[in-house]
mmCIF file of N, CA and C in Angstrom:
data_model
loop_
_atom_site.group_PDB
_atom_site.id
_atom_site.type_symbol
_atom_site.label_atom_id
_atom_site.label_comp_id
_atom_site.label_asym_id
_atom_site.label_seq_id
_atom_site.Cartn_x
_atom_site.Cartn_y
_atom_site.Cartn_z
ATOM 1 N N UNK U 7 -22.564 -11.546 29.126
ATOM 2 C CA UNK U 7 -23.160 -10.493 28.313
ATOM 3 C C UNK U 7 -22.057 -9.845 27.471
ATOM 4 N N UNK U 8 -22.471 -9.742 25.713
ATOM 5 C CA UNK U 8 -21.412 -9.107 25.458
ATOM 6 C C UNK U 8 -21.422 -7.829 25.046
ATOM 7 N N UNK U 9 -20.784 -7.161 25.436
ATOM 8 C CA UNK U 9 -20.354 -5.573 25.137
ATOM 9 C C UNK U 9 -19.457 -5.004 24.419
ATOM 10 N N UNK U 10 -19.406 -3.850 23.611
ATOM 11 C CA UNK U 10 -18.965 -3.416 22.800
ATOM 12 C C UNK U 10 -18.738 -2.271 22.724
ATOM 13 N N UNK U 11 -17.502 -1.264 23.289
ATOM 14 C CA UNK U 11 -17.946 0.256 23.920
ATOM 15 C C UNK U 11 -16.640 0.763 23.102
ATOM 16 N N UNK U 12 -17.200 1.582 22.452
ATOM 17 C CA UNK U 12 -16.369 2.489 21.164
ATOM 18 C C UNK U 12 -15.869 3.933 22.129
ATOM 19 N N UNK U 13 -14.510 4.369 21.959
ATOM 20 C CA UNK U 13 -14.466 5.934 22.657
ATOM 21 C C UNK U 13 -13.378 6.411 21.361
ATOM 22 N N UNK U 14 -13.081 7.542 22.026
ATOM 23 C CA UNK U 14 -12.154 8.310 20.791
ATOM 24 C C UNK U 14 -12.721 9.243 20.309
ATOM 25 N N UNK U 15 -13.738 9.520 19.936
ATOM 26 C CA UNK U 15 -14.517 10.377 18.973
ATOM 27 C C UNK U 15 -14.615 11.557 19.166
ATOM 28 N N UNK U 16 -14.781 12.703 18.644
ATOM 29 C CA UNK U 16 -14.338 14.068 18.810
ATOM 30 C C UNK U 16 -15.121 14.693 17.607
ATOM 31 N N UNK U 17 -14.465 16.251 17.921
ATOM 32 C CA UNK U 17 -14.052 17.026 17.166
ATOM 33 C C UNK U 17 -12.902 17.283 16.528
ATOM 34 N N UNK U 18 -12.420 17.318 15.100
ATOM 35 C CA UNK U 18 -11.249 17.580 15.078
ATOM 36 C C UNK U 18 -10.891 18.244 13.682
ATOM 37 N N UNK U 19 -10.318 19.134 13.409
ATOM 38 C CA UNK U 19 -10.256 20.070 12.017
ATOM 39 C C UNK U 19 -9.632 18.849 10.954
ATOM 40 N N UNK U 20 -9.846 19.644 9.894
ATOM 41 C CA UNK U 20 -9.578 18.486 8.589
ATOM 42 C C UNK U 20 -7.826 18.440 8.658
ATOM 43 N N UNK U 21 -7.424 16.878 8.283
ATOM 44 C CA UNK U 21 -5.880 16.948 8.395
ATOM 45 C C UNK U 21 -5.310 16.430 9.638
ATOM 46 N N UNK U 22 -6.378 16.388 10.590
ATOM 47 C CA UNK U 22 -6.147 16.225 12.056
ATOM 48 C C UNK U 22 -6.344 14.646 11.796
ATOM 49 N N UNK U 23 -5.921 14.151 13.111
ATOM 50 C CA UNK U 23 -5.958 12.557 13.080
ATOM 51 C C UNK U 23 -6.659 12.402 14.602
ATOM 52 N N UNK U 24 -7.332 11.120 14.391
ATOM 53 C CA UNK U 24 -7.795 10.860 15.606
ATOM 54 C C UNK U 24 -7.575 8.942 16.359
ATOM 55 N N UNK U 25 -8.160 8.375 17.041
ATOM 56 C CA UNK U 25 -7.690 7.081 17.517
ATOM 57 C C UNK U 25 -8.736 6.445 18.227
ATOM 58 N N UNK U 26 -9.486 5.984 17.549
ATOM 59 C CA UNK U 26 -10.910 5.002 17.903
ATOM 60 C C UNK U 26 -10.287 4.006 18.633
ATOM 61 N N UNK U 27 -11.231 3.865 19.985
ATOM 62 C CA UNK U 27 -11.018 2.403 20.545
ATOM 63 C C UNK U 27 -12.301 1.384 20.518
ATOM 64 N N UNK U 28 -11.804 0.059 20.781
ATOM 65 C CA UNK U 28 -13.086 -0.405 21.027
ATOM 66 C C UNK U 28 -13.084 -1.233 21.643
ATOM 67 N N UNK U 29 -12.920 -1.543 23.281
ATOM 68 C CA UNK U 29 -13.172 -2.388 24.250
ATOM 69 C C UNK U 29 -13.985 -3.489 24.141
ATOM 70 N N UNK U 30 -13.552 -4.837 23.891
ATOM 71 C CA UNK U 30 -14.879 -5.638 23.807
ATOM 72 C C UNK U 30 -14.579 -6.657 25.298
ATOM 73 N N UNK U 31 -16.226 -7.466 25.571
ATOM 74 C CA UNK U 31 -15.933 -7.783 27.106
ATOM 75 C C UNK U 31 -17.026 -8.842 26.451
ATOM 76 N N UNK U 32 -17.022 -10.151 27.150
ATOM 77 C CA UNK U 32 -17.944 -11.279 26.850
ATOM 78 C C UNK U 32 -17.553 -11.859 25.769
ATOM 79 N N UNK U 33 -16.693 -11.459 24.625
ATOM 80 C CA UNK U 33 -16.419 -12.258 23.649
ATOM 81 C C UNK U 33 -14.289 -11.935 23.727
ATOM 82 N N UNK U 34 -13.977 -13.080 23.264
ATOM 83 C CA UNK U 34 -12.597 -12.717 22.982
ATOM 84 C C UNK U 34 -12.596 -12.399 21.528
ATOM 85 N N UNK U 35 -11.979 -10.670 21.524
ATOM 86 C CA UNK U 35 -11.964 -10.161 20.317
ATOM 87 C C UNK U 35 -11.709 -11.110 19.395
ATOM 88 N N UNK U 36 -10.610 -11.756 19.663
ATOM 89 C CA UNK U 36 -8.942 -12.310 18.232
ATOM 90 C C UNK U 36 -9.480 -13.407 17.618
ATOM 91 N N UNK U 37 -10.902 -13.952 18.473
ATOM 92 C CA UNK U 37 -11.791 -14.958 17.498
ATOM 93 C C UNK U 37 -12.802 -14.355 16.569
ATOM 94 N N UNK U 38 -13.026 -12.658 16.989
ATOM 95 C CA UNK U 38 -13.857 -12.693 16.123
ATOM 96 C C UNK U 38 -13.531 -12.017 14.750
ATOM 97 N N UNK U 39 -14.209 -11.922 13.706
ATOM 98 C CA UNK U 39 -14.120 -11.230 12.623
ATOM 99 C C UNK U 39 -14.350 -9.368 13.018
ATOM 100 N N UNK U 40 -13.305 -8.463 13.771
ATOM 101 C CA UNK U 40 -13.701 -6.935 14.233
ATOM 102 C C UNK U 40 -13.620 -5.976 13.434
ATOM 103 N N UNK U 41 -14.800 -5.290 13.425
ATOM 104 C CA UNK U 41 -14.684 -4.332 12.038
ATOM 105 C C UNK U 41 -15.282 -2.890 12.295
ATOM 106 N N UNK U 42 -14.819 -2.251 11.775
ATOM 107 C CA UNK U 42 -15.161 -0.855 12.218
ATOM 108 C C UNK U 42 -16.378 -0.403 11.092
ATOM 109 N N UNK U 43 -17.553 0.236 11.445
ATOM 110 C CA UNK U 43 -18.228 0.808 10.556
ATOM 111 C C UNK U 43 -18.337 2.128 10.923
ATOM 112 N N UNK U 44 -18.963 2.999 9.992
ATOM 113 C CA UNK U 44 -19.654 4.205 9.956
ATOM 114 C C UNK U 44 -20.983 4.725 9.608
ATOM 115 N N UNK U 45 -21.597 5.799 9.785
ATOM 116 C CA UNK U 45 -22.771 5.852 9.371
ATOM 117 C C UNK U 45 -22.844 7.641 9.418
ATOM 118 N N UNK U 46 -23.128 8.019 8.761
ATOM 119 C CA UNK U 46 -22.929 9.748 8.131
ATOM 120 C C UNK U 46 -24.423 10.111 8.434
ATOM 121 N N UNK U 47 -25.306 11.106 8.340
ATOM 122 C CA UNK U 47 -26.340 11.217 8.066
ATOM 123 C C UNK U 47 -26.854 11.245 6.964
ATOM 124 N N UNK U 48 -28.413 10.515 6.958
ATOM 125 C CA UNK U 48 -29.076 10.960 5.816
ATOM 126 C C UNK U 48 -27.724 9.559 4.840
ATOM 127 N N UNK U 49 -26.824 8.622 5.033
ATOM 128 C CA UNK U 49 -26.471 7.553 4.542
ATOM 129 C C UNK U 49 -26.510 6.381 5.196
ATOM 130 N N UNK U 50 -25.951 5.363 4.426
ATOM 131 C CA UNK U 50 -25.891 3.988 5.282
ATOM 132 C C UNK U 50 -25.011 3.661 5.471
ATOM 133 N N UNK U 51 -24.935 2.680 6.892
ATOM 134 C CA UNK U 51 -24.300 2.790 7.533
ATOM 135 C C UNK U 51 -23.312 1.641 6.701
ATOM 136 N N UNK U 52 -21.429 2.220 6.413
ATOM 137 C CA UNK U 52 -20.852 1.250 5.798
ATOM 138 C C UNK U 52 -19.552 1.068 6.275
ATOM 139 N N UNK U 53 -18.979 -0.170 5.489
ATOM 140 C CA UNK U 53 -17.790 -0.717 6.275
ATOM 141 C C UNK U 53 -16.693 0.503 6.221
ATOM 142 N N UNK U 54 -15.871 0.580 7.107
ATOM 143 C CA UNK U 54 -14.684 1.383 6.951
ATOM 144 C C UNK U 54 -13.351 0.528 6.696
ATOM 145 N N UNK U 55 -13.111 -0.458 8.151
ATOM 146 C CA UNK U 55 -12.169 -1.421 8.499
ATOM 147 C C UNK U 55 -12.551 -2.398 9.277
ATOM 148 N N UNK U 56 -12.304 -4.075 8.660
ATOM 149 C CA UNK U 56 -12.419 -4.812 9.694
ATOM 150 C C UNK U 56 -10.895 -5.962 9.756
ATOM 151 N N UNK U 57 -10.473 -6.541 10.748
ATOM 152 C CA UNK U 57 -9.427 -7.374 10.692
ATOM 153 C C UNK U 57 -9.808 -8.864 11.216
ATOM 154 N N UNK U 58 -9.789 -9.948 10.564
ATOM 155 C CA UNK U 58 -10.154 -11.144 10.973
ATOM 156 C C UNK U 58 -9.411 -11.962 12.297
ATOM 157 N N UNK U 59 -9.617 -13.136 12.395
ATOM 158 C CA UNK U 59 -9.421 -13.556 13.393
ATOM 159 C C UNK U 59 -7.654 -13.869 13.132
ATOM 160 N N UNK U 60 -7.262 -13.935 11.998
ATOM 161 C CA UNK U 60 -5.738 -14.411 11.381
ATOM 162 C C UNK U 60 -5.284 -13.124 10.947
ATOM 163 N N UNK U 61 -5.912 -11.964 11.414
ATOM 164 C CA UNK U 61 -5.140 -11.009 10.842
ATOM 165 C C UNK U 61 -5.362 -10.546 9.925
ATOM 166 N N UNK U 62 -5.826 -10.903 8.912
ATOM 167 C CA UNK U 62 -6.284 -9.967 7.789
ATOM 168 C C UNK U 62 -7.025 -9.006 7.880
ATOM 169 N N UNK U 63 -6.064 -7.870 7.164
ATOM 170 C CA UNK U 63 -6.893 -6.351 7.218
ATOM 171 C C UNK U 63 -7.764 -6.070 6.070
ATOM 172 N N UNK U 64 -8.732 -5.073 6.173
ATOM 173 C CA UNK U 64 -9.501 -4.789 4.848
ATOM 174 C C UNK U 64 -10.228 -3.576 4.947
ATOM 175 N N UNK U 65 -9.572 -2.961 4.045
ATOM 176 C CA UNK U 65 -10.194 -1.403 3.949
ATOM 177 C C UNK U 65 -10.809 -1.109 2.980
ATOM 178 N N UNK U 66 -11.853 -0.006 3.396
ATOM 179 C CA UNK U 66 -12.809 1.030 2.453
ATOM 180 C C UNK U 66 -11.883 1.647 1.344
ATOM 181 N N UNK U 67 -12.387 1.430 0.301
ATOM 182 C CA UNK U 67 -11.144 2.549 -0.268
ATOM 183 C C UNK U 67 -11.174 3.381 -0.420
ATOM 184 N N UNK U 68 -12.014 4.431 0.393
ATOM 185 C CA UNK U 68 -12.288 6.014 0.673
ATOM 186 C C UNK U 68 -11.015 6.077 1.652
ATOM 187 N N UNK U 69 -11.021 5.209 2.197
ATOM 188 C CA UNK U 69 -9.819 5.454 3.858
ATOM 189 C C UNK U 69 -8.245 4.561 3.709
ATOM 190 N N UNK U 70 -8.213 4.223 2.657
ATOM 191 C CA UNK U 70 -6.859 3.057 2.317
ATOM 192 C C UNK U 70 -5.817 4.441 2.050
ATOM 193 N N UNK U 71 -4.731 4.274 2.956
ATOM 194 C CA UNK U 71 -3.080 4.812 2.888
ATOM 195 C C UNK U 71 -4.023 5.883 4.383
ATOM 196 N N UNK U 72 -4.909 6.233 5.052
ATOM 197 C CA UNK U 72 -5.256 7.057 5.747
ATOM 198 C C UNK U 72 -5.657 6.455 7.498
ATOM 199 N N UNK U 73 -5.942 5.381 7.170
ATOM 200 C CA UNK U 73 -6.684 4.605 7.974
ATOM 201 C C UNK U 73 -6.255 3.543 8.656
ATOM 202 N N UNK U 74 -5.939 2.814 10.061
ATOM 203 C CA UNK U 74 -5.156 1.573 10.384
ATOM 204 C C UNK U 74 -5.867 1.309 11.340
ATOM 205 N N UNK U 75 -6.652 -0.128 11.280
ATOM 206 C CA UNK U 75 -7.062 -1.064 12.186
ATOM 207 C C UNK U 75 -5.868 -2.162 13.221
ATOM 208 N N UNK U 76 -5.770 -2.032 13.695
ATOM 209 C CA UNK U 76 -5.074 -3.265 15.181
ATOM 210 C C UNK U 76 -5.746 -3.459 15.898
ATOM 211 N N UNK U 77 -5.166 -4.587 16.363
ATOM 212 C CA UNK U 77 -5.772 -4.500 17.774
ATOM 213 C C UNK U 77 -4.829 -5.322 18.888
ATOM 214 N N UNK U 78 -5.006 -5.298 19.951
ATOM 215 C CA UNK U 78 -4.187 -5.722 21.467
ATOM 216 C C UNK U 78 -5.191 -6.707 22.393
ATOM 217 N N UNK U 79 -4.579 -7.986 21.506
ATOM 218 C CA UNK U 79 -5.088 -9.454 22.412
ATOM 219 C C UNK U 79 -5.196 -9.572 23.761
ATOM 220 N N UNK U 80 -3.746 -8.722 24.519
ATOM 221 C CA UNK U 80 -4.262 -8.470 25.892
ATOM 222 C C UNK U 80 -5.471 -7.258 26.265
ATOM 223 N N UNK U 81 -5.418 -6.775 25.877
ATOM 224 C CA UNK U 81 -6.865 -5.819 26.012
ATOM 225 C C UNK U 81 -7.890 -5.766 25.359
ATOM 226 N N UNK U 82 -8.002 -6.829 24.841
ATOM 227 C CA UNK U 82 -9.189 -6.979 24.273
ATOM 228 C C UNK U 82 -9.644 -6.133 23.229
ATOM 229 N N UNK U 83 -8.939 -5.355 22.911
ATOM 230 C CA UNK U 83 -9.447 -4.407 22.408
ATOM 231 C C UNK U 83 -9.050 -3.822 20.885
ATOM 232 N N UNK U 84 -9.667 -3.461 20.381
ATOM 233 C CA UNK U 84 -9.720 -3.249 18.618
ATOM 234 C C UNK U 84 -9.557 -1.408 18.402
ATOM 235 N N UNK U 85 -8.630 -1.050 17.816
ATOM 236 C CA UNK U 85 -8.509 0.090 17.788
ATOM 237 C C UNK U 85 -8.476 0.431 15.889
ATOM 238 N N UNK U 86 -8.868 1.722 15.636
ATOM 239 C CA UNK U 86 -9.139 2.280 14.176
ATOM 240 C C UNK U 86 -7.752 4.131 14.560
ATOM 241 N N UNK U 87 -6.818 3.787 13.799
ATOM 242 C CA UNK U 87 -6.458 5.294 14.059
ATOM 243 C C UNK U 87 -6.682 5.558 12.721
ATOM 244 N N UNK U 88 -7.071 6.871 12.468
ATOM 245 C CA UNK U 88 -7.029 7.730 11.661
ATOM 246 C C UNK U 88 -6.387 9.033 11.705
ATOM 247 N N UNK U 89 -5.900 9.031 10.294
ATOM 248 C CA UNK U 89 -5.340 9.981 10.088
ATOM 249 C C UNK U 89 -5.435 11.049 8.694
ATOM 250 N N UNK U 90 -5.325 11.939 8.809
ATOM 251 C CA UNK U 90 -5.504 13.007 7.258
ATOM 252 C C UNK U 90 -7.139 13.120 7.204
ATOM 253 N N UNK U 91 -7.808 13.188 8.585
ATOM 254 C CA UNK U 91 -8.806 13.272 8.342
ATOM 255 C C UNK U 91 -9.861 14.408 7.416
ATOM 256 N N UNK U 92 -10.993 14.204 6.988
ATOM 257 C CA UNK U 92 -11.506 15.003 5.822
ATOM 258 C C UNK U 92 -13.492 15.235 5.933
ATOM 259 N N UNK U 93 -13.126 15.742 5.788
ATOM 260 C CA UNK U 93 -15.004 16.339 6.052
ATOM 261 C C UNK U 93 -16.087 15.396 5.864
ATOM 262 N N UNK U 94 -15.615 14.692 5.138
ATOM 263 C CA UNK U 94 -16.476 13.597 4.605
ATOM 264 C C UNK U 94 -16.123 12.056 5.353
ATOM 265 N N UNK U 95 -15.355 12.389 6.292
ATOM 266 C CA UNK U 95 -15.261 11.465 7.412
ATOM 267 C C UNK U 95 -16.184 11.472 8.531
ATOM 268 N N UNK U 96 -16.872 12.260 8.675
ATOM 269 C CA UNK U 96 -17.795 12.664 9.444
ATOM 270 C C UNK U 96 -18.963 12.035 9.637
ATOM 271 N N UNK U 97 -19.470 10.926 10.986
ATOM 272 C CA UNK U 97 -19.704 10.391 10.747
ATOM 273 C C UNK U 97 -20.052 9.483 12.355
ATOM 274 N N UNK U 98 -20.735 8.926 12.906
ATOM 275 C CA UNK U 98 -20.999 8.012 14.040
ATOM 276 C C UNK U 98 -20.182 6.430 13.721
ATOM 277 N N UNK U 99 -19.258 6.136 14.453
ATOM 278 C CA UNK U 99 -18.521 4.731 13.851
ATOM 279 C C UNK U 99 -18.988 3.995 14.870
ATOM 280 N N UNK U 100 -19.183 2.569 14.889
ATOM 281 C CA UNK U 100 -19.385 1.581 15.676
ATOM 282 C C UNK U 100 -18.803 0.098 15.103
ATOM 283 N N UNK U 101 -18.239 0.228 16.315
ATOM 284 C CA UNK U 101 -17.594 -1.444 16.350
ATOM 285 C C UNK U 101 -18.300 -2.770 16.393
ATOM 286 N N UNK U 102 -17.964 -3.607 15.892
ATOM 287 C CA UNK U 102 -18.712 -4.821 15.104
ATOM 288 C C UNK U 102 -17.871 -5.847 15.128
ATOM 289 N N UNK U 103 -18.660 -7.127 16.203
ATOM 290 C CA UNK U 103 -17.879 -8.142 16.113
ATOM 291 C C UNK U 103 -18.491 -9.231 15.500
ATOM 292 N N UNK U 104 -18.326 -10.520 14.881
ATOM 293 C CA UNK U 104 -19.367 -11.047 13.862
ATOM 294 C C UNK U 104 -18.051 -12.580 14.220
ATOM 295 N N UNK U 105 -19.218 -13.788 14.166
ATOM 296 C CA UNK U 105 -18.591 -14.748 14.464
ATOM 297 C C UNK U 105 -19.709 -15.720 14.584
ATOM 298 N N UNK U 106 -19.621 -16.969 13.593
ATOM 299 C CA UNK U 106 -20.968 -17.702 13.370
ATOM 300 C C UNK U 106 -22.279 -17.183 13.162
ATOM 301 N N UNK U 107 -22.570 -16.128 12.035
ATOM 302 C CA UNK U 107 -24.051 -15.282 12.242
ATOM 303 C C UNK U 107 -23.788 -14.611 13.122
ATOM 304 N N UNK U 108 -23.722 -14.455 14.240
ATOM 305 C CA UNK U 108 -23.987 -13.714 14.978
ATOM 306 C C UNK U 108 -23.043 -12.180 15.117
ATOM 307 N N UNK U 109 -24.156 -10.898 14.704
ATOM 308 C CA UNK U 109 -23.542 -9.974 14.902
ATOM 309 C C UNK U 109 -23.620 -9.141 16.182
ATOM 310 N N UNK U 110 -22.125 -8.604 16.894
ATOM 311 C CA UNK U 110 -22.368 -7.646 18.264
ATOM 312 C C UNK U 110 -21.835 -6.151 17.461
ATOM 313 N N UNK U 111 -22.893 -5.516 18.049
ATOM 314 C CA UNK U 111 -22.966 -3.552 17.601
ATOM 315 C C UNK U 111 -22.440 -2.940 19.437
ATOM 316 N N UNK U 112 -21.486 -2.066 19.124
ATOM 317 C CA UNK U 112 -21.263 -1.028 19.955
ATOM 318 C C UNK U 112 -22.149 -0.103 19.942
ATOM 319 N N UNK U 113 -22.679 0.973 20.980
ATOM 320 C CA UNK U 113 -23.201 2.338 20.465
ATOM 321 C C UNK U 113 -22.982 3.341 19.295
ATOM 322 N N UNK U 114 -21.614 2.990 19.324
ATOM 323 C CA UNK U 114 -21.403 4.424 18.522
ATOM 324 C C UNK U 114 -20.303 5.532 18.946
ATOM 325 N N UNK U 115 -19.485 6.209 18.539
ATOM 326 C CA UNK U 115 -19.319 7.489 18.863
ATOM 327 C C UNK U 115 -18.974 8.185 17.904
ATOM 328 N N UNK U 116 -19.123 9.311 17.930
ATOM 329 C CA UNK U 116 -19.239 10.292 16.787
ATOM 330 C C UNK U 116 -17.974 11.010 16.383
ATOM 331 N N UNK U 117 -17.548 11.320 15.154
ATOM 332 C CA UNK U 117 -16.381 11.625 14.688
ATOM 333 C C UNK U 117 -17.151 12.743 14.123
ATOM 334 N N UNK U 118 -16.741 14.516 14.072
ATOM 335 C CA UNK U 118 -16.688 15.291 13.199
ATOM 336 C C UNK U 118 -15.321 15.870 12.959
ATOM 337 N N UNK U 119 -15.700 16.009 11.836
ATOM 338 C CA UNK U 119 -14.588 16.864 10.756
ATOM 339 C C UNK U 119 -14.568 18.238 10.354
ATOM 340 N N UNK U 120 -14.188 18.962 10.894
ATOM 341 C CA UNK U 120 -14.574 20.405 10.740
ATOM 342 C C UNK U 120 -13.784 21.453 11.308
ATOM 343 N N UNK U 121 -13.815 22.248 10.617
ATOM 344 C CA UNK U 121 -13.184 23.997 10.642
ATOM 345 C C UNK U 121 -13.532 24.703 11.531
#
């Protein structure tokens, strides 16, 4: 079964930085295509960051010089830090692994930006 469990998410004033994780289990991340999305209210839900199976990074360019996807082959796991965060970051992110058609969705966790 594969799973996809996003943590990190907070509260945090504008300027503040924060550090998304995303545990994946049933699939080995480093094959898949891992990408971070978002979804704001009342918008759709869109790419932020994803990094391929060779490494290639690719950013939103709302979040480029602010934003850094990695991730750690031994842990499976795909991380998003952010930083210089801004009000308009605000937002439910979920991790996304994609590999032959087939897409895996995390829940979610929620990022606000605020004073």
């Amino acid at each position: 079964q594969v799973q996809l469990v996003e943590s990190g998410g907070g509260l945090v004033q504008p300027g503040g930085s924060l550090r998304l994780s995303c545990a994946a289990s049933g699939i080995i991340s480093n094959t898949y295509l891992m990408g971070w999305y978002r979804q704001a209210p009342g918008k759709q839900r869109e790419l932020v960051a994803d990094i391929t199976s060779g490494g290639k990074l690719r950013y939103a360019e709302s979040v480029k010089g602010r934003f850094t996807i990695s991730r750690d082959n031994a842990k499976n796991t795909v991380y998003l830090q952010m930083n210089s965060l801004k009000p308009e970051d605000t937002a439910v992110y979920y991790c996304n692994g994609y590999r032959l058609e087939i897409n895996y969705w995390g829940k979610g966790t929620l990022v606000t930006v605020s004073s």
